[in-house]
Coordinates of C-alpha atoms in Angstrom, one line a residue:
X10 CA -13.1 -2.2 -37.1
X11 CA -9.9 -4.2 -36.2
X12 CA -8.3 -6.6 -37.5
X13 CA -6.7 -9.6 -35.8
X14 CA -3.9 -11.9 -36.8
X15 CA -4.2 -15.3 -36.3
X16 CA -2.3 -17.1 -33.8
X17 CA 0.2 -20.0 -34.5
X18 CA -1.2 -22.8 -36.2
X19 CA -1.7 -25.7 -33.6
X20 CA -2.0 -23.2 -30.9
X21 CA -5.2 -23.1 -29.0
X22 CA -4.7 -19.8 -26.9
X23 CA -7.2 -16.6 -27.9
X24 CA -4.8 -14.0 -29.0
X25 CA -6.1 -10.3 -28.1
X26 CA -8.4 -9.9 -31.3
X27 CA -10.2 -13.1 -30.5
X28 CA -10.9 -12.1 -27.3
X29 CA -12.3 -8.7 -28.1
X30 CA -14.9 -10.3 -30.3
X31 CA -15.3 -12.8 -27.3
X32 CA -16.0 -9.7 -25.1
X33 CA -19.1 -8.9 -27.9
X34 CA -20.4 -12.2 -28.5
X35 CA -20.8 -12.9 -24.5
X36 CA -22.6 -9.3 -23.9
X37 CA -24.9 -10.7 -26.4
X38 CA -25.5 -14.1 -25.1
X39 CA -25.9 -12.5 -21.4
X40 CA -28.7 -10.8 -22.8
X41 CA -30.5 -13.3 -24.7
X42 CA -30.0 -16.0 -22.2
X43 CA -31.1 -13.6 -19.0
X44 CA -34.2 -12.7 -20.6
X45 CA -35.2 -16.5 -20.9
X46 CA -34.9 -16.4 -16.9
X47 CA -35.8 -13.7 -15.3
X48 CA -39.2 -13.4 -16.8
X49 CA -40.3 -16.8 -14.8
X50 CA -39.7 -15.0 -11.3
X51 CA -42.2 -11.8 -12.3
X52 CA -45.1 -13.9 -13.6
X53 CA -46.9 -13.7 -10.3
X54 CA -46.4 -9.8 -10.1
X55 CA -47.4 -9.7 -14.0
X56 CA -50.8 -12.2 -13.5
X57 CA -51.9 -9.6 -11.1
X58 CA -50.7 -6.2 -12.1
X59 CA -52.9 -7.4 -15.6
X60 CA -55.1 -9.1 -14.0
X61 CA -55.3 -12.3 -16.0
X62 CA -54.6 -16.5 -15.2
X63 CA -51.7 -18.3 -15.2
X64 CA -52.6 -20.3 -18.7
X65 CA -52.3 -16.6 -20.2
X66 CA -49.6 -14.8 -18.9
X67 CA -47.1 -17.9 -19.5
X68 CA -47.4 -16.9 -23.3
X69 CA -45.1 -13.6 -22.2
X70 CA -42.4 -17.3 -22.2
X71 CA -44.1 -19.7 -24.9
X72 CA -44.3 -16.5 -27.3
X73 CA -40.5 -16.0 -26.6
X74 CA -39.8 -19.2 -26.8
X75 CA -42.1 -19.6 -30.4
X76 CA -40.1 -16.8 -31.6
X77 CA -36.6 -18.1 -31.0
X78 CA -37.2 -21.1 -32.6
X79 CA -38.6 -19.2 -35.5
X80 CA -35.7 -17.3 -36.3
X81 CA -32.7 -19.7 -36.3
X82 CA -33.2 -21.5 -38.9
X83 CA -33.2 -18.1 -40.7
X84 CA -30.3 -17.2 -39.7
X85 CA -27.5 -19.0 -41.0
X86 CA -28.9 -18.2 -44.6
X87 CA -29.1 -14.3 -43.2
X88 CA -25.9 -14.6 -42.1
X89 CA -24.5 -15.6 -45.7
X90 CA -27.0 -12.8 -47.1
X91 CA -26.2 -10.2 -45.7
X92 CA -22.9 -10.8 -43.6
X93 CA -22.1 -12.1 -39.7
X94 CA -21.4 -8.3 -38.4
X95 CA -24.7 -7.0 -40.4
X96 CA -26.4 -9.5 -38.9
X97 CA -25.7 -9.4 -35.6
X98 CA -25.9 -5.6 -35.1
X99 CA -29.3 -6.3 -36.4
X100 CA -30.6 -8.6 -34.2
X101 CA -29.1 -6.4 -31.3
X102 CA -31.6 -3.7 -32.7
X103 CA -34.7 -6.0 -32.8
X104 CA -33.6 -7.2 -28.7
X105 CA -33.3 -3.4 -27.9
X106 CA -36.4 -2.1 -29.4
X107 CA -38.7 -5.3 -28.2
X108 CA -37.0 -4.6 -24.7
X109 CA -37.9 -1.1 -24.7
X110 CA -41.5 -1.7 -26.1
X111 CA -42.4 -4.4 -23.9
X112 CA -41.1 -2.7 -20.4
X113 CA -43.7 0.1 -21.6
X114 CA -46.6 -2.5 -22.4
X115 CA -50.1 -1.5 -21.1
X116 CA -51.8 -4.9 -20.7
X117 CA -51.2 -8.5 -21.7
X118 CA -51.4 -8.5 -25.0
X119 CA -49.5 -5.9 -26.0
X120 CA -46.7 -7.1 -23.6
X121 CA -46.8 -10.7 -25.6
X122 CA -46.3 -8.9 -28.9
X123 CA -43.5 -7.3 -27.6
X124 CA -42.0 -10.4 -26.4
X125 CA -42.1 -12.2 -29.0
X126 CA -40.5 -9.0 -31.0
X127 CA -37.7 -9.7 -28.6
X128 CA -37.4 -13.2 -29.2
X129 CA -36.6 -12.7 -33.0
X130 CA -33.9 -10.6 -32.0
X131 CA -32.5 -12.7 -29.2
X132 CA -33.2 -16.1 -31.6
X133 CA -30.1 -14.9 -33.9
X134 CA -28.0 -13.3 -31.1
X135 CA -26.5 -16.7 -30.1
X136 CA -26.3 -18.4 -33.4
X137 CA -25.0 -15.5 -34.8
X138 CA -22.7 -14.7 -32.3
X139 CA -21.8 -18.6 -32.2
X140 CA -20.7 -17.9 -36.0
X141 CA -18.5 -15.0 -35.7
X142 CA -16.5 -16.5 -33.1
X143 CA -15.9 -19.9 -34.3
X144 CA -14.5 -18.1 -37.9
X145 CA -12.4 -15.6 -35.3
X146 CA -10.4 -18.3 -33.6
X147 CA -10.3 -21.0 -36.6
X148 CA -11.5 -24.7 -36.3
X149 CA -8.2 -25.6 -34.2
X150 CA -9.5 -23.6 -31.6
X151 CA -13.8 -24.7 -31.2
X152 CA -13.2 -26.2 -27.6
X153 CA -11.4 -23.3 -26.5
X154 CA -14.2 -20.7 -27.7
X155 CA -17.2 -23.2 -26.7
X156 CA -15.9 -23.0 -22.8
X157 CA -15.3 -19.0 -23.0
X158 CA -19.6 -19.1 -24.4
X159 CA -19.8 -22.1 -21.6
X160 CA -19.5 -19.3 -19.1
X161 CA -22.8 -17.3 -19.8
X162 CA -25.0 -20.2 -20.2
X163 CA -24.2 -21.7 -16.8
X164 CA -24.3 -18.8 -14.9
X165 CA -27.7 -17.4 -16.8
X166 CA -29.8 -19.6 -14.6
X167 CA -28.4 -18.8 -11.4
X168 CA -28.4 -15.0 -12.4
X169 CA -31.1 -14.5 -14.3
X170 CA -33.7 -15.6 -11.2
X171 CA -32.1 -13.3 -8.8
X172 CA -31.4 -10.4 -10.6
X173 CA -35.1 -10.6 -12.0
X174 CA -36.4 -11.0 -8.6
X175 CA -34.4 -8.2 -7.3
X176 CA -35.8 -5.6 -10.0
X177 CA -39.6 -6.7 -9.3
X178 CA -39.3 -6.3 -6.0
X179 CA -37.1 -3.1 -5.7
X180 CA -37.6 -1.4 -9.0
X181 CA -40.4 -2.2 -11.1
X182 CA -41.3 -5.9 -13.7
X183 CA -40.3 -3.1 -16.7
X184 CA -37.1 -3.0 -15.4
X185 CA -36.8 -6.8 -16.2
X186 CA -37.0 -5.4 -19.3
X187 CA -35.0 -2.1 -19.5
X188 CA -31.9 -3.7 -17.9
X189 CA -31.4 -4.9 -21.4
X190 CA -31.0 -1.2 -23.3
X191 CA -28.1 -0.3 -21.3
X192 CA -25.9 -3.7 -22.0
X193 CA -27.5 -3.7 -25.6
X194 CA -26.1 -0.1 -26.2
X195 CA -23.0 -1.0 -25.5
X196 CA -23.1 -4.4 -27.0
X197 CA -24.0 -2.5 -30.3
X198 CA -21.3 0.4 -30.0
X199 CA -18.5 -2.4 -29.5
X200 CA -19.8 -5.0 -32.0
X201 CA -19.8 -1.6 -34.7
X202 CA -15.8 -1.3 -33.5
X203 CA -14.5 -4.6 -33.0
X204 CA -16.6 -7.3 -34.9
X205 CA -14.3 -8.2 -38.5
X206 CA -16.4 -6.9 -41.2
X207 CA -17.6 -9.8 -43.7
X208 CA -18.9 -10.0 -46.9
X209 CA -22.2 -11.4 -47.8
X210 CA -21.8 -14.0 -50.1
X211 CA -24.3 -16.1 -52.2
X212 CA -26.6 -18.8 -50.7
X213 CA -29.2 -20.6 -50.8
X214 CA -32.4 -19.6 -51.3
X215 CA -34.6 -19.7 -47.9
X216 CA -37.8 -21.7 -47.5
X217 CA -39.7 -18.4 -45.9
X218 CA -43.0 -20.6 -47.3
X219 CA -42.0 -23.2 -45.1
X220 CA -41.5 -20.4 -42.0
X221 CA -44.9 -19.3 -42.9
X222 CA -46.5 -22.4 -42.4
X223 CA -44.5 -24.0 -39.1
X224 CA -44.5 -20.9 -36.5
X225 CA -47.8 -19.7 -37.3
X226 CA -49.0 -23.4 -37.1
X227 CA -47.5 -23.9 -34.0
X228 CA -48.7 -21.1 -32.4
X229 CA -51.9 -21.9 -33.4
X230 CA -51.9 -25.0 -32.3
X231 CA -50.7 -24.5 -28.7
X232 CA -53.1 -21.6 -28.5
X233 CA -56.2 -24.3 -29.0
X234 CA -54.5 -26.4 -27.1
X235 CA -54.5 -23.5 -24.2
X236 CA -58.0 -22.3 -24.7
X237 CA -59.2 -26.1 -23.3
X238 CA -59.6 -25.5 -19.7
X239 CA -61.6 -22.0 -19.7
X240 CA -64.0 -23.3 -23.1
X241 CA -64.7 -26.3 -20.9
X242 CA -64.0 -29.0 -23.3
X243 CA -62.2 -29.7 -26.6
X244 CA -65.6 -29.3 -28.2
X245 CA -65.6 -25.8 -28.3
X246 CA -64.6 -23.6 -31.5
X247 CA -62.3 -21.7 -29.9
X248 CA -60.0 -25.3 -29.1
X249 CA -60.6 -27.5 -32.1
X250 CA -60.4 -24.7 -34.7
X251 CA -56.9 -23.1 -33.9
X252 CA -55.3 -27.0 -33.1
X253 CA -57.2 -27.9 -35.9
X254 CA -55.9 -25.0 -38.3
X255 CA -52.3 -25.5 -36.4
X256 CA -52.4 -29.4 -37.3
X257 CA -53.3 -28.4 -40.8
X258 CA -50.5 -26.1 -41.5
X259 CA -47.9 -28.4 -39.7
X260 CA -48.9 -31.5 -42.0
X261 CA -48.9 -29.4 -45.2
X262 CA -45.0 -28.3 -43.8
X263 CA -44.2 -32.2 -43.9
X264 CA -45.1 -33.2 -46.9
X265 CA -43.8 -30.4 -48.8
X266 CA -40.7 -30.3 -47.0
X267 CA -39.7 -33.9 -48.7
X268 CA -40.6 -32.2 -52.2
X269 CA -38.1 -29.0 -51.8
X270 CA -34.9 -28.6 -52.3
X271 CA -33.9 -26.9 -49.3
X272 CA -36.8 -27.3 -46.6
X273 CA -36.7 -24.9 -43.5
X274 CA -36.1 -28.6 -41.4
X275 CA -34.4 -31.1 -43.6
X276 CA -36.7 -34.0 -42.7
X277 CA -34.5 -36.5 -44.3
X278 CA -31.9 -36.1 -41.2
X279 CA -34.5 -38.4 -39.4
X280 CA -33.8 -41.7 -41.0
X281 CA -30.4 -41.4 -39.0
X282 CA -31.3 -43.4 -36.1
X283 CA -29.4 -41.8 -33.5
X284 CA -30.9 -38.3 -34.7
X285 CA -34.4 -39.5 -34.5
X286 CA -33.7 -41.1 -31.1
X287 CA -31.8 -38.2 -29.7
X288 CA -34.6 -35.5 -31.0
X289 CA -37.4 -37.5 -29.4
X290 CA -35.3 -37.7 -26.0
X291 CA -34.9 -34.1 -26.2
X292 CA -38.4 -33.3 -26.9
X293 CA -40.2 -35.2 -24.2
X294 CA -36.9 -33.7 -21.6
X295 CA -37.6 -30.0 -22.7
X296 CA -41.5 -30.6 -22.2
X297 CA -40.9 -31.9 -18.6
X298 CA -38.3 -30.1 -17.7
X299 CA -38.5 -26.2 -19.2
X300 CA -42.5 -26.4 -18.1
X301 CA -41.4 -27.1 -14.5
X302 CA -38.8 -24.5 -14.7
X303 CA -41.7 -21.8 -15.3
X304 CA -43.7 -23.1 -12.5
X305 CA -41.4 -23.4 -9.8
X306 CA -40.6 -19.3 -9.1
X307 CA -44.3 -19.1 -8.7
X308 CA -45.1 -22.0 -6.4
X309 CA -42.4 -19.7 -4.0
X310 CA -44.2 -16.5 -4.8
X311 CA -47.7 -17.7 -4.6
X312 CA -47.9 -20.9 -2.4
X313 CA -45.2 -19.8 0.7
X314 CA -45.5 -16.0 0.1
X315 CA -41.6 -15.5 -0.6
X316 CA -41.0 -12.4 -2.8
X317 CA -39.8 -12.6 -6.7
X318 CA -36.3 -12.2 -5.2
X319 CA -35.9 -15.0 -3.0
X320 CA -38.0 -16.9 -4.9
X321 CA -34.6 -16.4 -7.3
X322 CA -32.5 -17.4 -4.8
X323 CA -34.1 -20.3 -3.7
X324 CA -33.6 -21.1 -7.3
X325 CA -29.8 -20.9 -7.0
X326 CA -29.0 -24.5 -5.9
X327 CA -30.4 -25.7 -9.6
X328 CA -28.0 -23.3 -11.2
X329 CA -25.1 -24.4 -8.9
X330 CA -25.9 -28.3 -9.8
X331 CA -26.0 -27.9 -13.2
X332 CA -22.5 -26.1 -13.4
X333 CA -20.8 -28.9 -11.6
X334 CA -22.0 -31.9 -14.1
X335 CA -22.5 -30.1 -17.4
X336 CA -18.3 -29.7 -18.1
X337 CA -18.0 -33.0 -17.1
X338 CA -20.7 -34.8 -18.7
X339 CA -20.2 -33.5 -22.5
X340 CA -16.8 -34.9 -22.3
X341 CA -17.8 -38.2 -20.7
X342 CA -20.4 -38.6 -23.2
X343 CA -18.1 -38.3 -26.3
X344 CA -15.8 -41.3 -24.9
X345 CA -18.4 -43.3 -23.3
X346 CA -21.6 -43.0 -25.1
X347 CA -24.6 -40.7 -24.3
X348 CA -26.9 -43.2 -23.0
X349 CA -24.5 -44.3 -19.8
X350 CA -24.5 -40.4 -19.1
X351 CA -28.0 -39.5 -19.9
X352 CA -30.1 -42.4 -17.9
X353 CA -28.3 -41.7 -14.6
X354 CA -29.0 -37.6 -15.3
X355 CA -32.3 -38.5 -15.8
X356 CA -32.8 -40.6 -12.3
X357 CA -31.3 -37.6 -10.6
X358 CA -33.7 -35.2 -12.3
X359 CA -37.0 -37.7 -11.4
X360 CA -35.6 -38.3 -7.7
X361 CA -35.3 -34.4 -7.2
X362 CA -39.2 -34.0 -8.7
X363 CA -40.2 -36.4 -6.3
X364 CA -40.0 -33.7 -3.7
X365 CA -42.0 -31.6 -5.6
X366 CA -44.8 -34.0 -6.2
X367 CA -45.4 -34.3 -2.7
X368 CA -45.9 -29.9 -2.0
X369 CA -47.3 -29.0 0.7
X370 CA -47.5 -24.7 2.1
X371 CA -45.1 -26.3 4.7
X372 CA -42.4 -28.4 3.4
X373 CA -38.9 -27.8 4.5
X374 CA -37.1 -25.2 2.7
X375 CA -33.9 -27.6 3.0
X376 CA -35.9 -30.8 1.5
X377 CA -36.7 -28.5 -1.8
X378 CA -33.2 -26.7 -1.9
X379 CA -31.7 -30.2 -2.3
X380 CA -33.9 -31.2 -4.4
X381 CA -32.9 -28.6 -6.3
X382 CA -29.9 -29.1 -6.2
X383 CA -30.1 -32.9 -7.1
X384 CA -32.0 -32.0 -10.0
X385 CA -29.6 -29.4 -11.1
X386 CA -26.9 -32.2 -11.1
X387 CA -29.4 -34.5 -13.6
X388 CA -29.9 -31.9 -15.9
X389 CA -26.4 -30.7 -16.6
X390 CA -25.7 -34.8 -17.3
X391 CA -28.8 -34.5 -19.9
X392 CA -29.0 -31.5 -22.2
X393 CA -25.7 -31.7 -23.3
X394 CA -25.2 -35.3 -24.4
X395 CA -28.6 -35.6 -25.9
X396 CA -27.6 -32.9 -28.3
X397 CA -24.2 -34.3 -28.8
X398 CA -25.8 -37.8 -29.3
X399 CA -28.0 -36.6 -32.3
X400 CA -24.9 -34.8 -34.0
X401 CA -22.0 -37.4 -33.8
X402 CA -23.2 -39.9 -36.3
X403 CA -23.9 -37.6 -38.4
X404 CA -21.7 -36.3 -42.0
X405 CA -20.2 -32.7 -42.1
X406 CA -22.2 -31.6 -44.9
X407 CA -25.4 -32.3 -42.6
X408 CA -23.8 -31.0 -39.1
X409 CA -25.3 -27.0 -40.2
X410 CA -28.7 -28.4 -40.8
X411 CA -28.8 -30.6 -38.0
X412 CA -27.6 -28.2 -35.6
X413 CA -30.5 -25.5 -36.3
X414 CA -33.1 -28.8 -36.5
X415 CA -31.9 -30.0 -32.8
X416 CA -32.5 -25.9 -31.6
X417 CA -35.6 -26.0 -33.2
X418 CA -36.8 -28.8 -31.3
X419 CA -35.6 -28.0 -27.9
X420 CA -37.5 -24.4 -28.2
X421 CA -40.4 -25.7 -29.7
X422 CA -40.8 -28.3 -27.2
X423 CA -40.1 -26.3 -24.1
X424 CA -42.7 -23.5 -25.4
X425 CA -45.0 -27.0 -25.5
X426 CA -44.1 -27.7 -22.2
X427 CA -44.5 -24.4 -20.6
X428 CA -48.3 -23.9 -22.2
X429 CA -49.3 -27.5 -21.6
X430 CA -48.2 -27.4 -17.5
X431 CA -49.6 -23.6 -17.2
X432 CA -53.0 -25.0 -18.4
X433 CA -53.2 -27.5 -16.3
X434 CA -52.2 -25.5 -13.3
X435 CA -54.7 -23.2 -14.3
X436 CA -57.6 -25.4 -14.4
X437 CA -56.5 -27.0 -10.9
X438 CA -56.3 -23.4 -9.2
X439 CA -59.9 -22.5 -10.7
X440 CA -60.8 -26.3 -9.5
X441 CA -59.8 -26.0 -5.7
X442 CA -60.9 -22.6 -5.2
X443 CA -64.4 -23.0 -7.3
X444 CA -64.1 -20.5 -10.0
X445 CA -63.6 -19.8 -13.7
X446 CA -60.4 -20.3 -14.8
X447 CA -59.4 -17.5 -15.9
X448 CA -59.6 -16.2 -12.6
X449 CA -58.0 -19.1 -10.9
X450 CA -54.4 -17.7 -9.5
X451 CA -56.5 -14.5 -9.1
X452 CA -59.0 -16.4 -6.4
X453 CA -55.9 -18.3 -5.3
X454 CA -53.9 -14.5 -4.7
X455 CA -56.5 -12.9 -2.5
X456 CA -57.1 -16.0 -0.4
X457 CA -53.7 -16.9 0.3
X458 CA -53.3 -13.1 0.9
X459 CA -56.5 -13.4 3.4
X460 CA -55.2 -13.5 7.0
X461 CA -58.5 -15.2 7.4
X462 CA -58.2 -18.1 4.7
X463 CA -54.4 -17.7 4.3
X464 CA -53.6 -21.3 6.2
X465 CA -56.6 -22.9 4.0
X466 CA -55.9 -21.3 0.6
X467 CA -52.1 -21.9 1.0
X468 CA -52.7 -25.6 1.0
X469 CA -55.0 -26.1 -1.3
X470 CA -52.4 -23.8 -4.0
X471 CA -50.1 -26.2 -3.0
X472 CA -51.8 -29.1 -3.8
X473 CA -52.3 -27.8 -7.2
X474 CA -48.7 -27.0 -7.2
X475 CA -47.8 -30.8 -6.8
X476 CA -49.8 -32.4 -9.0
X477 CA -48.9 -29.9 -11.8
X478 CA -45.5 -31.3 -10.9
X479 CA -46.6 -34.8 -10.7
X480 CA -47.4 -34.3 -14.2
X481 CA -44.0 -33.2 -15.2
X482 CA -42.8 -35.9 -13.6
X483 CA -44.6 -38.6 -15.6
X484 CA -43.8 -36.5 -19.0
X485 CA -39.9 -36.8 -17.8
X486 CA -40.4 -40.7 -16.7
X487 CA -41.3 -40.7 -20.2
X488 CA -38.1 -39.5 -21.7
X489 CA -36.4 -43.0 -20.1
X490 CA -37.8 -45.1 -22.8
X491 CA -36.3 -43.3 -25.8
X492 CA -32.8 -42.3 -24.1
X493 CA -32.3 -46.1 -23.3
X494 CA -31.6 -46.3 -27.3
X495 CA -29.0 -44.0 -27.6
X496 CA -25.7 -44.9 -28.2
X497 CA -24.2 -47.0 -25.2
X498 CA -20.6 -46.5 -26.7
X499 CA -18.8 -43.7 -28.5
X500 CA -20.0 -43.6 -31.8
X501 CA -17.5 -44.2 -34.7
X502 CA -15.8 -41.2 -36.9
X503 CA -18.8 -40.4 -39.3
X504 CA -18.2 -40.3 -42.8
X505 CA -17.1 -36.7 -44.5
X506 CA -16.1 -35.5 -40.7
X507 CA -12.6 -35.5 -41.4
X508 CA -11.5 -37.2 -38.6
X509 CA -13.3 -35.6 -35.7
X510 CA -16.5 -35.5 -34.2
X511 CA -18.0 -31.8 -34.2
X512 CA -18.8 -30.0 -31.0
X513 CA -22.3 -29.6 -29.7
X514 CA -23.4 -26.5 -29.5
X515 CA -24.6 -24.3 -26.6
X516 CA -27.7 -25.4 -25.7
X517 CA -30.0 -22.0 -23.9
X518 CA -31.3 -23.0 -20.3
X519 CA -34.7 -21.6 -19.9

């Protein structure tokens, strides 16, 4: 362990000691926010090395995604438990040992499970991480540490693509997953040596009921939800009786969260306007966007018969976008108001799908690499000042809870997004090519891999490709309504915040 003394009061530079917990906390957040990328490159490879449909193998990303949003409201109560350090060594072990089991999965299934394993590790890496920075370098220096975490999170999605695609392609998809125990091992050894060591302290007691009713219920439902286009119908028992049980559990969660002391989501943060209006921005965005995101490394791989690792690459000019606005816009939007910030973000985002509604197996690479791009530019102008928007009228006391109900939200709703676009790219696959659906991207493989029906099949994936997108498009047209009520100025100092207006935190790009 070392120890650290603090710098100057009023100075904002890291001194040494800060920086070597810097050094930890980034390791972690590389690997947490890699492994929400480079999965999306190797779905192809994975849909036909298991031989199962697209509306199945995206749970290897919704089951992740379930799982992340599962554990972080647990762990700022963990984190007072049992201590920061403890904590975060923990979920280091959870990330390793899910990595390691799920680049040895034998089918599907077992690959999910493992997945999600990892995703309850990598859920309280970054919130974790966020925590034991933030108490290193003291409140005077929050912007300072937010840029050096800034850093991971906008290079993840230009990294994460390419570096999967590389390992399909050269390696092997388990090293997409075993890249992780060598940067976890010595994530681990330094955390043990560096991290201060903290004492648990008391807290409150943790609404596991409520846990046990919202994960399992929305798993549930977006599992009966997913089950729609292969039973044929929403009549069947294997849709309406998951949704149904899922919808069951999630209304039970509701009304007992406004009995309880200290609910797993503090509903009452909704009567805040500017929360409400923010959180239902952010849901219809993550739905849109995060679903498109899955889609896109496939339409490369399958549609124009790129491998995984230039289907990463072509990726790139989203990652490049996003870097350039995202500094820029979550200042703007704390002096300006989120809405003047988020609208024009969103017009750039629904002018770059347009591109992408119109797929053909020929369009111009440089038409979709600036669309890319364009849409890159609209999403680092969103994420950032929605989130900041549902935090600044906010009171201190509430910033905690709110912080872990806006996390919740965005992973929740991009898990939602990435099922609900996956089904219905499933269905239109099995539609065009006249087959089940489960064995839709499987009919659409061989043909487009037929020299005979290659020209034929590739247009016809396309097509599905498009309006999978148009789709995404209308769900992201959507999100205009609600962001045109967010705040058009910069809010005023809310009460109990002493004077400033707390930083968003890092939102994870998928």
């Amino acid at each position: 362990m070392s120890t650290q003394s603090p710098a100057a009061p009023g100075s904002d530079k890291l001194d040494a000691g800060v920086l070597k917990v810097a050094v930890v906390v980034i390791l972690g957040a590389i690997m947490a926010i890699l492994d929400t990328t480079v999965v999306n490159v190797a779905l192809q490879k994975l849909t036909i090395e298991f031989q199962t449909s697209f509306d199945t193998i995206q749970w290897i990303a919704t089951g992740y995604m379930l799982a992340l949003a599962t554990v972080i409201p647990v762990t700022g109560w963990a984190s007072d438990r049992f201590g920061t350090k403890r904590l975060y060594m923990t979920a280091i072990g959870l990330f390793l040992i899910g990595s390691m089991l799920a680049g040895m999965a034998w089918d599907v299934e077992s690959l999910i499970i493992f997945r999600v394993l990892q995703g309850f590790g990598g859920g309280m890496l970054m919130p974790a991480g966020m925590t034991i920075l933030t108490r290193a370098a003291g409140p005077h220096r929050i912007g300072r540490v937010m840029g050096v975490l800034g850093v991971p999170m906008l290079l993840g999605p230009i990294g994460g693509p390419i570096l999967g695609g590389w390992l399909v392609d050269a390696v092997s998809w388990r090293w997409i997953f075993y890249i992780n125990v060598p940067i976890g091992l010595i994530t681990m050894a330094l955390a043990w040596r560096v991290l201060p060591k903290d004492r648990p302290e008391p807290s409150e007691r943790f609404d596991f009921v409520g846990m046990l009713m919202v994960s399992p219920g929305l798993a549930a439902l977006i599992f009966g939800v997913s089950n729609i286009p292969s039973a044929g119908g929403v009549g069947a028992v294997e849709v309406w009786l998951p949704a149904l049980a899922g919808i069951g559990l999630l209304v039970a969660f509701v009304f007992r969260a406004n009995r309880v002391t200290n609910p797993l989501l503090d509903l009452k943060l909704f009567k805040n306007g500017s929360f409400s209006i923010a959180m239902v921005t952010m849901t219809f965005f993550c739905v849109a966007f995060f679903g498109a995101m899955l889609l896109l490394p496939t339409y490369f791989v399958l549609a124009r018969g790129e491998s995984a690792m230039n289907a990463g690459l072509l990726l790139a000019p989203q990652g490049f976008g996003a870097m350039l606005t995202m500094p820029i816009a979550g200042r703007f939007a704390d002096k300006i108001g989120a809405r003047k910030i988020v609208l024009p973000g969103l017009v750039l985002m629904l002018a770059g799908l347009i591109a992408f509604t119109q797929l053909s197996a020929t369009t111009p690479y440089w038409l979709l690499l600036s669309a890319l791009f364009v849409m890159g530019l609209g999403m680092g102008a969103t994420m950032m000042p929605i989130t900041s928007a549902a935090l600044q009228t906010l009171k201190s006391e509430d910033m905690a809870k709110a912080s872990t109900a806006t996390n919740i939200v965005q992973q929740t709703a991009g898990a939602i997004g990435a099922a609900v676009l996956s089904i219905i790219l499933a269905a239109l696959l099995a539609g065009k090519f006249g087959v089940p659906t489960a064995q839709g991207q499987l009919a659409a493989t061989a043909a487009v891999m037929n020299p005979a029906t290659h020209e034929a099949a590739s247009g016809l994936t396309a097509d599905a490709f498009s309006t999978t997108f148009l789709w995404s498009m209308i769900l992201l047209a959507l999100c205009l309504i609600p962001a045109a009520f967010l705040p058009k100025t910069k809010p005023a100092t809310p009460e109990g915040a002493d004077g400033e207006v707390p930083a968003a935190p890092p939102v994870m790009t998928h």
